[in-house]
Amino acid sequence: MDILKFITAGSVDDGKSTLIGRLLYDSDAILADQLEALHASNRKNDDGTIDLAILTDGLKAEREQGITIDVAYKYFETDKRKFIIADAPGHIQYTRNMVTGASNADLAIILIDARKGVVEQTTRHSFLVSLLQIPKVVIAINKMDMVDYSEEIFNSIVTDYKKIAVKLNIADVTFIPVSALKGDNIVYSSTAISWYKGDSLLHHLENVEINRDNLSTHARLPVQWVVRPQTDELHDYRGYAGRVSSGSFKVNDKVTVLPSGFTSTISKIELYDTQPAEALAGMSVTVHLQDNIDISRGDIIVNSAGEPQLSSVIEADLCWMDTRGLDTSLTYLVQHNTKTVRCKIREVLHKVNINTLEKDFDEDFKLNDIGRVVIKTAEPLAFDPYQENKANGGAIIIDSRTNVTVGALMLRQSVE
Amino acid sequence: MSTNRLDYLDELEAEAIYILREVAGQFEKPALLFSGGKDSITLVHLALKAFRPGKFPFPLVHIDTGHNFEETIQYRDEMIARIGEKLIVGHVQDSIDEGKVIEQKGKNASRNALQTVTLLDTIAKNGFDACIGGARRDEEKARAKERIFSVRDEFGQWDPKRQRPELWNIYNGKIHKGENVRVFPISNWTELDVWNYIRRENIPLPTIYFAHQRDCITRNGQLMAASPFLNMDEDDVVERRNVRFRTVGDMTCTAAVESYAFEIDDIINEIAESKISERGARMDDKVSEAAMEERKKGGYF
Ligand SMILES: Nc1nc2c(ncn2[C@@H]2O[C@H](COP(=O)(O)OP(=O)(O)OP(=O)(O)O)[C@@H](O)[C@H]2O)c(=O)[nH]1
Ligand SMILES: [Mg+2]
């Protein structure tokens, strides 16, 4: 069985949490004691029915205000698949939490309130989904019960959204008319929406193909830790521990260690007490090399046939996530894989205006701004363009005064 | 992360090992909090996979309420002897003797809440900058919100409204002096995933997880193990029941479930069919809707 990770996104109050609650409720994934707590809660819908949003709105402040503040993770499975759901907040103030949930998603469900159509936050989240390269998108047009399940309204929102999808290069979009509140097209196909012939949301999630293979097949292993027991019988043991982030390694593969550029050959792959012939993407292993070279945490082992870019001046997309704006005179830290080095944002090339999706040449990078920059790092990073290899193209910026993560970088290319 | 061909248990395992190695790489003085429950036992197994044939780059730390199931302590000591790693024990009794906490009175008295003080003291005394724990997001709704690297201030407090963004698998472990990070490598595992993994890996468990006969009393609709730590009076009727424990904490706050699951396969079937969540058997969560969140804000795990 495989795991599908998905996120719900969209504007505040579009019904994301209610939709997750409905999905869990109608697929019988809520246990008796949790159900009891749900019934006992004093947050109810206007018609007195239980408010399914409180299944994921787990914080006191969220229940008091009726909004989601931070991502909630929920787990459930059907006969077909295991699901890890990230229920993200819609409020613009909490965009960084949405980005947190979206960074690991295979699929995004973007909700649109049928009464309101596409709004700024729909576009912002769609932009983030496209920047983060979430391969599949579902547009759930929600609250259909409040527009008499109108096909025209649905169609006109579809037309509007398709314009955005083209601008944002979102290729794979599925549109589903739903009512999270009433349960139409969530788990069960709706009888009220008889004009819609497609799948219910759950059916779609169970069957959608997640092709992670379109990612780079170049083998990458960021070194996390060097295993050196230094006991008498294991005196010369030297294993490089890490998780293969893309591609795969086999014994006898020729590899290069970056940034040093030393080359060697893989002599052994270990996973605790087993010695797998191949280390596949996603596996946490310990590898041994034929030659004794100096390797430590922060280095990356790659296949010599397809080396990444090695550069300290890099163009990247940036999403700013802190209330203190970007300061180009300040030295920040950049964390890429297992390496953390000092950096400066040397130049802001442009920002993107969320309403028009046009470039904006205002250099003031504030909370929730998205744009393109050039960063200069104190030591070169061995990266692949995020578009080609997510696992080796993402990085974060840390403010060394507060230690807080303030920016998400999607690296594009060396501009040295 | 391209993990197309990995089965879900392999994927979860690989993620947890990756997180443990990040802790080793990023912190000066980490520790693994070992409670004796199945989740922390699973963590120890994952640490073996992450660091052998090397030693663990951290000690195990047990916060001992003194109200333990005998089987847990026995298991702990045997395990430590088997794996040859260092164990540090923080005693709630010491915090009581030092006057830092006051023992609760009355029928529902438990040392569960007191252990936070002992935990924070143990962290401070040893200068730990990261504490690895076996909490899972599926356990409870506040936990469902917590990051994998969860920064705590000097007082151990979790501030749910100020969590750091956490992107991809890049964990930011940078902290100021005095702060520490709680790290949850099995955040994305469900209770059933843990059991399936224990079965697959043949991990030994304390016997209390399996059905056995035990003297119990019924408190607030739940079966509690009769023990000298539980304040009992003449209203309490002791009955011998066939039970097992689904989650193991302090004897005074962990309820038993009626069970005939003697083997791990029976347990997995029982959980798959159960209509009650795991923490439904924890008195500490029954107090209020926000009980866990409040405890976490106070420095609890
Ligand atoms: N009529 C109707 N109301 C709905 C539907 N879905 C959600 N709602 C209501 O819309 C309101 C907001 O729902 P939530 O699920 O909390 O919205 P959200 O998108 O999670 O909001 P944030 O997380 O704060 O961004 C609640 O009052 C819901 O009951 C629907 O399909 N029809
Ligand atoms: Mg919500």
mmCIF file of C-alpha atoms in Angstrom, chain B residues 7-243:
data_model
loop_
_atom_site.group_PDB
_atom_site.id
_atom_site.type_symbol
_atom_site.label_atom_id
_atom_site.label_comp_id
_atom_site.label_asym_id
_atom_site.label_seq_id
_atom_site.Cartn_x
_atom_site.Cartn_y
_atom_site.Cartn_z
ATOM 1 C CA ASP B 7 6.112 0.408 1.115
ATOM 2 C CA TYR B 8 4.515 2.689 3.722
ATOM 3 C CA LEU B 9 6.284 1.093 6.695
ATOM 4 C CA ASP B 10 9.623 1.451 4.947
ATOM 5 C CA GLU B 11 8.842 5.062 4.202
ATOM 6 C CA LEU B 12 7.878 5.813 7.805
ATOM 7 C CA GLU B 13 10.954 4.017 9.082
ATOM 8 C CA ALA B 14 13.257 5.889 6.710
ATOM 9 C CA GLU B 15 11.752 9.217 7.734
ATOM 10 C CA ALA B 16 12.192 8.469 11.453
ATOM 11 C CA ILE B 17 15.809 7.376 10.988
ATOM 12 C CA TYR B 18 16.451 10.546 9.010
ATOM 13 C CA ILE B 19 15.025 12.675 11.827
ATOM 14 C CA LEU B 20 17.084 10.870 14.487
ATOM 15 C CA ARG B 21 20.244 11.499 12.473
ATOM 16 C CA GLU B 22 19.321 15.166 12.093
ATOM 17 C CA VAL B 23 19.157 15.400 15.875
ATOM 18 C CA ALA B 24 22.574 13.793 16.137
ATOM 19 C CA GLY B 25 23.982 16.169 13.558
ATOM 20 C CA GLN B 26 22.428 19.386 14.787
ATOM 21 C CA PHE B 27 22.597 19.273 18.573
ATOM 22 C CA GLU B 28 25.356 19.252 21.162
ATOM 23 C CA LYS B 29 23.536 17.387 23.909
ATOM 24 C CA PRO B 30 20.467 15.505 22.843
ATOM 25 C CA ALA B 31 18.592 12.873 24.851
ATOM 26 C CA LEU B 32 16.000 10.252 24.042
ATOM 27 C CA LEU B 33 13.095 10.251 26.441
ATOM 28 C CA PHE B 34 12.247 6.665 27.215
ATOM 29 C CA SER B 35 8.953 5.999 28.938
ATOM 30 C CA GLY B 36 8.856 2.236 28.641
ATOM 31 C CA GLY B 37 5.852 2.408 26.353
ATOM 32 C CA LYS B 38 5.635 0.887 22.889
ATOM 33 C CA ASP B 39 6.302 4.181 21.117
ATOM 34 C CA SER B 40 9.559 4.850 22.893
ATOM 35 C CA ILE B 41 10.537 1.207 22.518
ATOM 36 C CA THR B 42 9.996 1.683 18.790
ATOM 37 C CA LEU B 43 12.197 4.794 18.921
ATOM 38 C CA VAL B 44 15.016 2.809 20.514
ATOM 39 C CA HIS B 45 14.747 0.241 17.731
ATOM 40 C CA LEU B 46 14.874 3.032 15.144
ATOM 41 C CA ALA B 47 17.925 4.503 16.891
ATOM 42 C CA LEU B 48 19.671 1.138 16.573
ATOM 43 C CA LYS B 49 18.967 1.295 12.844
ATOM 44 C CA ALA B 50 20.182 4.876 12.627
ATOM 45 C CA PHE B 51 23.469 4.555 14.505
ATOM 46 C CA ARG B 52 24.705 0.955 14.721
ATOM 47 C CA PRO B 53 27.408 -0.280 14.714
ATOM 48 C CA GLY B 54 28.188 3.035 16.414
ATOM 49 C CA LYS B 55 26.933 4.041 19.838
ATOM 50 C CA PHE B 56 23.873 6.250 20.258
ATOM 51 C CA PRO B 57 24.928 9.903 20.258
ATOM 52 C CA PHE B 58 22.585 10.433 23.223
ATOM 53 C CA PRO B 59 21.613 8.815 26.519
ATOM 54 C CA LEU B 60 18.137 7.481 27.243
ATOM 55 C CA VAL B 61 16.276 9.449 29.889
ATOM 56 C CA HIS B 62 13.474 7.995 31.966
ATOM 57 C CA ILE B 63 11.271 10.267 34.043
ATOM 58 C CA ASP B 64 10.254 7.907 36.788
ATOM 59 C CA THR B 65 7.055 8.768 38.640
ATOM 60 C CA GLY B 66 7.707 5.941 41.097
ATOM 61 C CA HIS B 67 4.265 4.655 40.214
ATOM 62 C CA ASN B 68 5.355 2.352 37.467
ATOM 63 C CA PHE B 69 4.188 -0.980 36.349
ATOM 64 C CA GLU B 70 6.828 -3.415 37.597
ATOM 65 C CA GLU B 71 6.954 -4.965 34.133
ATOM 66 C CA THR B 72 8.010 -1.638 32.613
ATOM 67 C CA ILE B 73 11.001 -1.205 34.890
ATOM 68 C CA GLN B 74 12.041 -4.786 34.391
ATOM 69 C CA TYR B 75 11.808 -4.339 30.645
ATOM 70 C CA ARG B 76 13.764 -1.084 30.799
ATOM 71 C CA ASP B 77 16.641 -2.584 32.723
ATOM 72 C CA GLU B 78 16.829 -5.673 30.538
ATOM 73 C CA MET B 79 16.767 -3.536 27.417
ATOM 74 C CA ILE B 80 19.555 -1.281 28.646
ATOM 75 C CA ALA B 81 21.674 -4.334 29.437
ATOM 76 C CA ARG B 82 20.961 -5.726 25.958
ATOM 77 C CA ILE B 83 21.776 -2.594 23.952
ATOM 78 C CA GLY B 84 24.547 -1.288 26.224
ATOM 79 C CA GLU B 85 23.543 2.371 26.152
ATOM 80 C CA LYS B 86 23.496 4.934 28.943
ATOM 81 C CA LEU B 87 20.353 5.509 31.022
ATOM 82 C CA ILE B 88 19.625 8.582 33.138
ATOM 83 C CA VAL B 89 16.674 8.443 35.524
ATOM 84 C CA GLY B 90 14.898 11.533 36.823
ATOM 85 C CA HIS B 91 12.796 10.751 39.882
ATOM 86 C CA VAL B 92 9.536 12.528 40.605
ATOM 87 C CA GLN B 93 10.090 11.480 44.218
ATOM 88 C CA ASP B 94 13.187 13.723 44.293
ATOM 89 C CA SER B 95 11.126 16.686 43.061
ATOM 90 C CA ILE B 96 8.639 15.961 45.852
ATOM 91 C CA ASP B 97 11.392 15.637 48.468
ATOM 92 C CA GLU B 98 12.977 18.876 47.287
ATOM 93 C CA GLY B 99 9.619 20.568 47.739
ATOM 94 C CA LYS B 100 9.390 21.542 44.069
ATOM 95 C CA VAL B 101 6.058 19.826 43.649
ATOM 96 C CA ILE B 102 3.369 18.744 46.052
ATOM 97 C CA GLU B 103 1.843 15.311 45.912
ATOM 98 C CA GLN B 104 -1.829 15.406 44.941
ATOM 99 C CA LYS B 105 -4.414 14.164 47.410
ATOM 100 C CA GLY B 106 -7.737 12.439 47.044
ATOM 101 C CA LYS B 107 -9.100 9.626 45.026
ATOM 102 C CA ASN B 108 -7.899 10.698 41.620
ATOM 103 C CA ALA B 109 -4.422 11.642 42.792
ATOM 104 C CA SER B 110 -1.764 11.010 40.173
ATOM 105 C CA ARG B 111 1.855 11.945 39.699
ATOM 106 C CA ASN B 112 1.355 12.365 35.977
ATOM 107 C CA ALA B 113 1.160 16.150 36.135
ATOM 108 C CA LEU B 114 4.130 16.364 38.491
ATOM 109 C CA GLN B 115 6.485 14.707 36.062
ATOM 110 C CA THR B 116 6.712 17.850 33.936
ATOM 111 C CA VAL B 117 8.690 19.546 36.721
ATOM 112 C CA THR B 118 11.022 16.576 37.027
ATOM 113 C CA LEU B 119 11.434 16.507 33.256
ATOM 114 C CA LEU B 120 12.326 20.200 33.079
ATOM 115 C CA ASP B 121 14.731 19.801 36.008
ATOM 116 C CA THR B 122 16.416 16.831 34.376
ATOM 117 C CA ILE B 123 16.757 18.764 31.124
ATOM 118 C CA ALA B 124 18.268 21.742 32.942
ATOM 119 C CA LYS B 125 20.573 19.698 35.147
ATOM 120 C CA ASN B 126 22.025 17.798 32.185
ATOM 121 C CA GLY B 127 21.959 20.716 29.790
ATOM 122 C CA PHE B 128 19.993 18.837 27.144
ATOM 123 C CA ASP B 129 19.309 20.919 24.056
ATOM 124 C CA ALA B 130 17.079 18.391 22.312
ATOM 125 C CA CYS B 131 14.746 15.728 23.675
ATOM 126 C CA ILE B 132 13.483 13.022 21.372
ATOM 127 C CA GLY B 133 10.040 11.689 22.171
ATOM 128 C CA GLY B 134 7.638 9.119 20.841
ATOM 129 C CA ALA B 135 4.530 11.307 20.570
ATOM 130 C CA ARG B 136 2.408 10.814 17.460
ATOM 131 C CA ARG B 137 0.120 13.287 15.750
ATOM 132 C CA ASP B 138 -2.737 10.817 15.522
ATOM 133 C CA GLU B 139 -2.915 10.533 19.318
ATOM 134 C CA GLU B 140 -4.562 13.779 20.143
ATOM 135 C CA LYS B 141 -5.786 16.975 18.462
ATOM 136 C CA ALA B 142 -3.203 19.347 19.919
ATOM 137 C CA ARG B 143 -0.435 16.936 18.985
ATOM 138 C CA ALA B 144 -1.827 16.903 15.450
ATOM 139 C CA LYS B 145 -0.648 20.507 15.251
ATOM 140 C CA GLU B 146 2.880 20.181 16.497
ATOM 141 C CA ARG B 147 6.009 20.400 14.371
ATOM 142 C CA ILE B 148 8.544 17.589 14.174
ATOM 143 C CA PHE B 149 11.171 19.948 15.640
ATOM 144 C CA SER B 150 9.172 21.767 18.296
ATOM 145 C CA VAL B 151 10.994 24.624 19.978
ATOM 146 C CA ARG B 152 10.394 25.118 23.692
ATOM 147 C CA ASP B 153 11.393 28.176 25.652
ATOM 148 C CA GLU B 154 13.381 28.249 28.864
ATOM 149 C CA PHE B 155 10.311 27.115 30.763
ATOM 150 C CA GLY B 156 9.686 24.220 28.416
ATOM 151 C CA GLN B 157 6.589 25.923 27.069
ATOM 152 C CA TRP B 158 5.085 25.182 23.678
ATOM 153 C CA ASP B 159 3.620 28.240 21.985
ATOM 154 C CA PRO B 160 1.189 26.886 19.384
ATOM 155 C CA LYS B 161 0.653 30.305 17.857
ATOM 156 C CA ARG B 162 4.317 30.882 17.191
ATOM 157 C CA GLN B 163 5.519 27.690 15.619
ATOM 158 C CA ARG B 164 8.308 27.993 13.084
ATOM 159 C CA PRO B 165 7.587 27.143 9.482
ATOM 160 C CA GLU B 166 8.909 23.636 8.746
ATOM 161 C CA LEU B 167 9.468 22.985 5.061
ATOM 162 C CA TRP B 168 10.169 19.757 3.217
ATOM 163 C CA ASN B 169 12.507 17.689 5.329
ATOM 164 C CA ILE B 170 14.641 20.612 6.408
ATOM 165 C CA TYR B 171 14.469 20.890 10.175
ATOM 166 C CA ASN B 172 15.698 24.082 11.789
ATOM 167 C CA GLY B 173 17.231 23.161 15.135
ATOM 168 C CA LYS B 174 18.794 26.554 15.869
ATOM 169 C CA ILE B 175 18.004 27.741 19.382
ATOM 170 C CA HIS B 176 19.135 30.240 21.965
ATOM 171 C CA LYS B 177 20.826 29.134 25.151
ATOM 172 C CA GLY B 178 18.330 27.775 27.649
ATOM 173 C CA GLU B 179 15.799 26.797 25.012
ATOM 174 C CA ASN B 180 15.405 23.221 23.879
ATOM 175 C CA VAL B 181 13.783 21.368 21.055
ATOM 176 C CA ARG B 182 11.406 18.461 21.402
ATOM 177 C CA VAL B 183 11.760 16.150 18.442
ATOM 178 C CA PHE B 184 9.117 13.667 17.332
ATOM 179 C CA PRO B 185 10.475 11.193 14.768
ATOM 180 C CA ILE B 186 7.303 9.093 14.618
ATOM 181 C CA SER B 187 4.929 12.041 14.284
ATOM 182 C CA ASN B 188 3.442 10.595 11.111
ATOM 183 C CA TRP B 189 2.854 7.078 12.431
ATOM 184 C CA THR B 190 -0.544 5.875 13.565
ATOM 185 C CA GLU B 191 -1.078 3.471 16.450
ATOM 186 C CA LEU B 192 -1.646 0.677 13.951
ATOM 187 C CA ASP B 193 1.540 1.571 12.047
ATOM 188 C CA VAL B 194 3.500 1.179 15.287
ATOM 189 C CA TRP B 195 2.006 -2.238 15.935
ATOM 190 C CA ASN B 196 2.534 -3.413 12.381
ATOM 191 C CA TYR B 197 6.121 -2.256 12.621
ATOM 192 C CA ILE B 198 6.673 -4.003 15.965
ATOM 193 C CA ARG B 199 5.333 -7.194 14.402
ATOM 194 C CA ARG B 200 7.439 -6.855 11.275
ATOM 195 C CA GLU B 201 10.612 -6.131 13.232
ATOM 196 C CA ASN B 202 9.924 -8.612 16.006
ATOM 197 C CA ILE B 203 10.504 -6.024 18.710
ATOM 198 C CA PRO B 204 10.043 -7.429 22.223
ATOM 199 C CA LEU B 205 7.517 -5.596 24.430
ATOM 200 C CA PRO B 206 6.675 -5.506 28.139
ATOM 201 C CA THR B 207 4.146 -8.189 28.973
ATOM 202 C CA ILE B 208 1.465 -5.722 30.080
ATOM 203 C CA TYR B 209 0.667 -4.964 26.446
ATOM 204 C CA PHE B 210 -0.686 -8.495 26.094
ATOM 205 C CA ALA B 211 -3.809 -9.908 27.705
ATOM 206 C CA HIS B 212 -3.289 -11.124 31.257
ATOM 207 C CA GLN B 213 -5.232 -11.509 34.511
ATOM 208 C CA ARG B 214 -5.091 -8.574 36.887
ATOM 209 C CA ASP B 215 -6.889 -7.128 39.899
ATOM 210 C CA CYS B 216 -8.748 -4.048 38.750
ATOM 211 C CA ILE B 217 -11.184 -1.493 40.022
ATOM 212 C CA THR B 218 -13.586 0.613 37.983
ATOM 213 C CA ARG B 219 -13.069 4.381 38.191
ATOM 214 C CA ASN B 220 -15.036 6.910 36.142
ATOM 215 C CA GLY B 221 -16.135 4.117 33.839
ATOM 216 C CA GLN B 222 -12.600 2.891 33.261
ATOM 217 C CA LEU B 223 -10.695 -0.148 34.429
ATOM 218 C CA MET B 224 -7.700 0.766 36.569
ATOM 219 C CA ALA B 225 -5.069 -1.638 37.863
ATOM 220 C CA ALA B 226 -5.385 -2.023 41.626
ATOM 221 C CA SER B 227 -2.101 -0.915 43.140
ATOM 222 C CA PRO B 228 -0.729 0.656 46.301
ATOM 223 C CA PHE B 229 -0.376 3.924 44.333
ATOM 224 C CA LEU B 230 -4.075 4.247 43.716
ATOM 225 C CA ASN B 231 -5.950 5.813 46.606
ATOM 226 C CA MET B 232 -8.718 3.293 47.215
ATOM 227 C CA ASP B 233 -11.580 3.261 49.685
ATOM 228 C CA GLU B 234 -14.375 0.874 50.668
ATOM 229 C CA ASP B 235 -16.474 1.860 47.620
ATOM 230 C CA ASP B 236 -13.841 0.437 45.321
ATOM 231 C CA VAL B 237 -14.535 -3.173 44.421
ATOM 232 C CA VAL B 238 -11.517 -5.168 43.345
ATOM 233 C CA GLU B 239 -12.230 -7.644 40.582
ATOM 234 C CA ARG B 240 -9.955 -9.990 38.698
ATOM 235 C CA ARG B 241 -10.224 -9.233 34.991
ATOM 236 C CA ASN B 242 -8.675 -10.263 31.715
ATOM 237 C CA VAL B 243 -7.019 -7.085 30.516
#
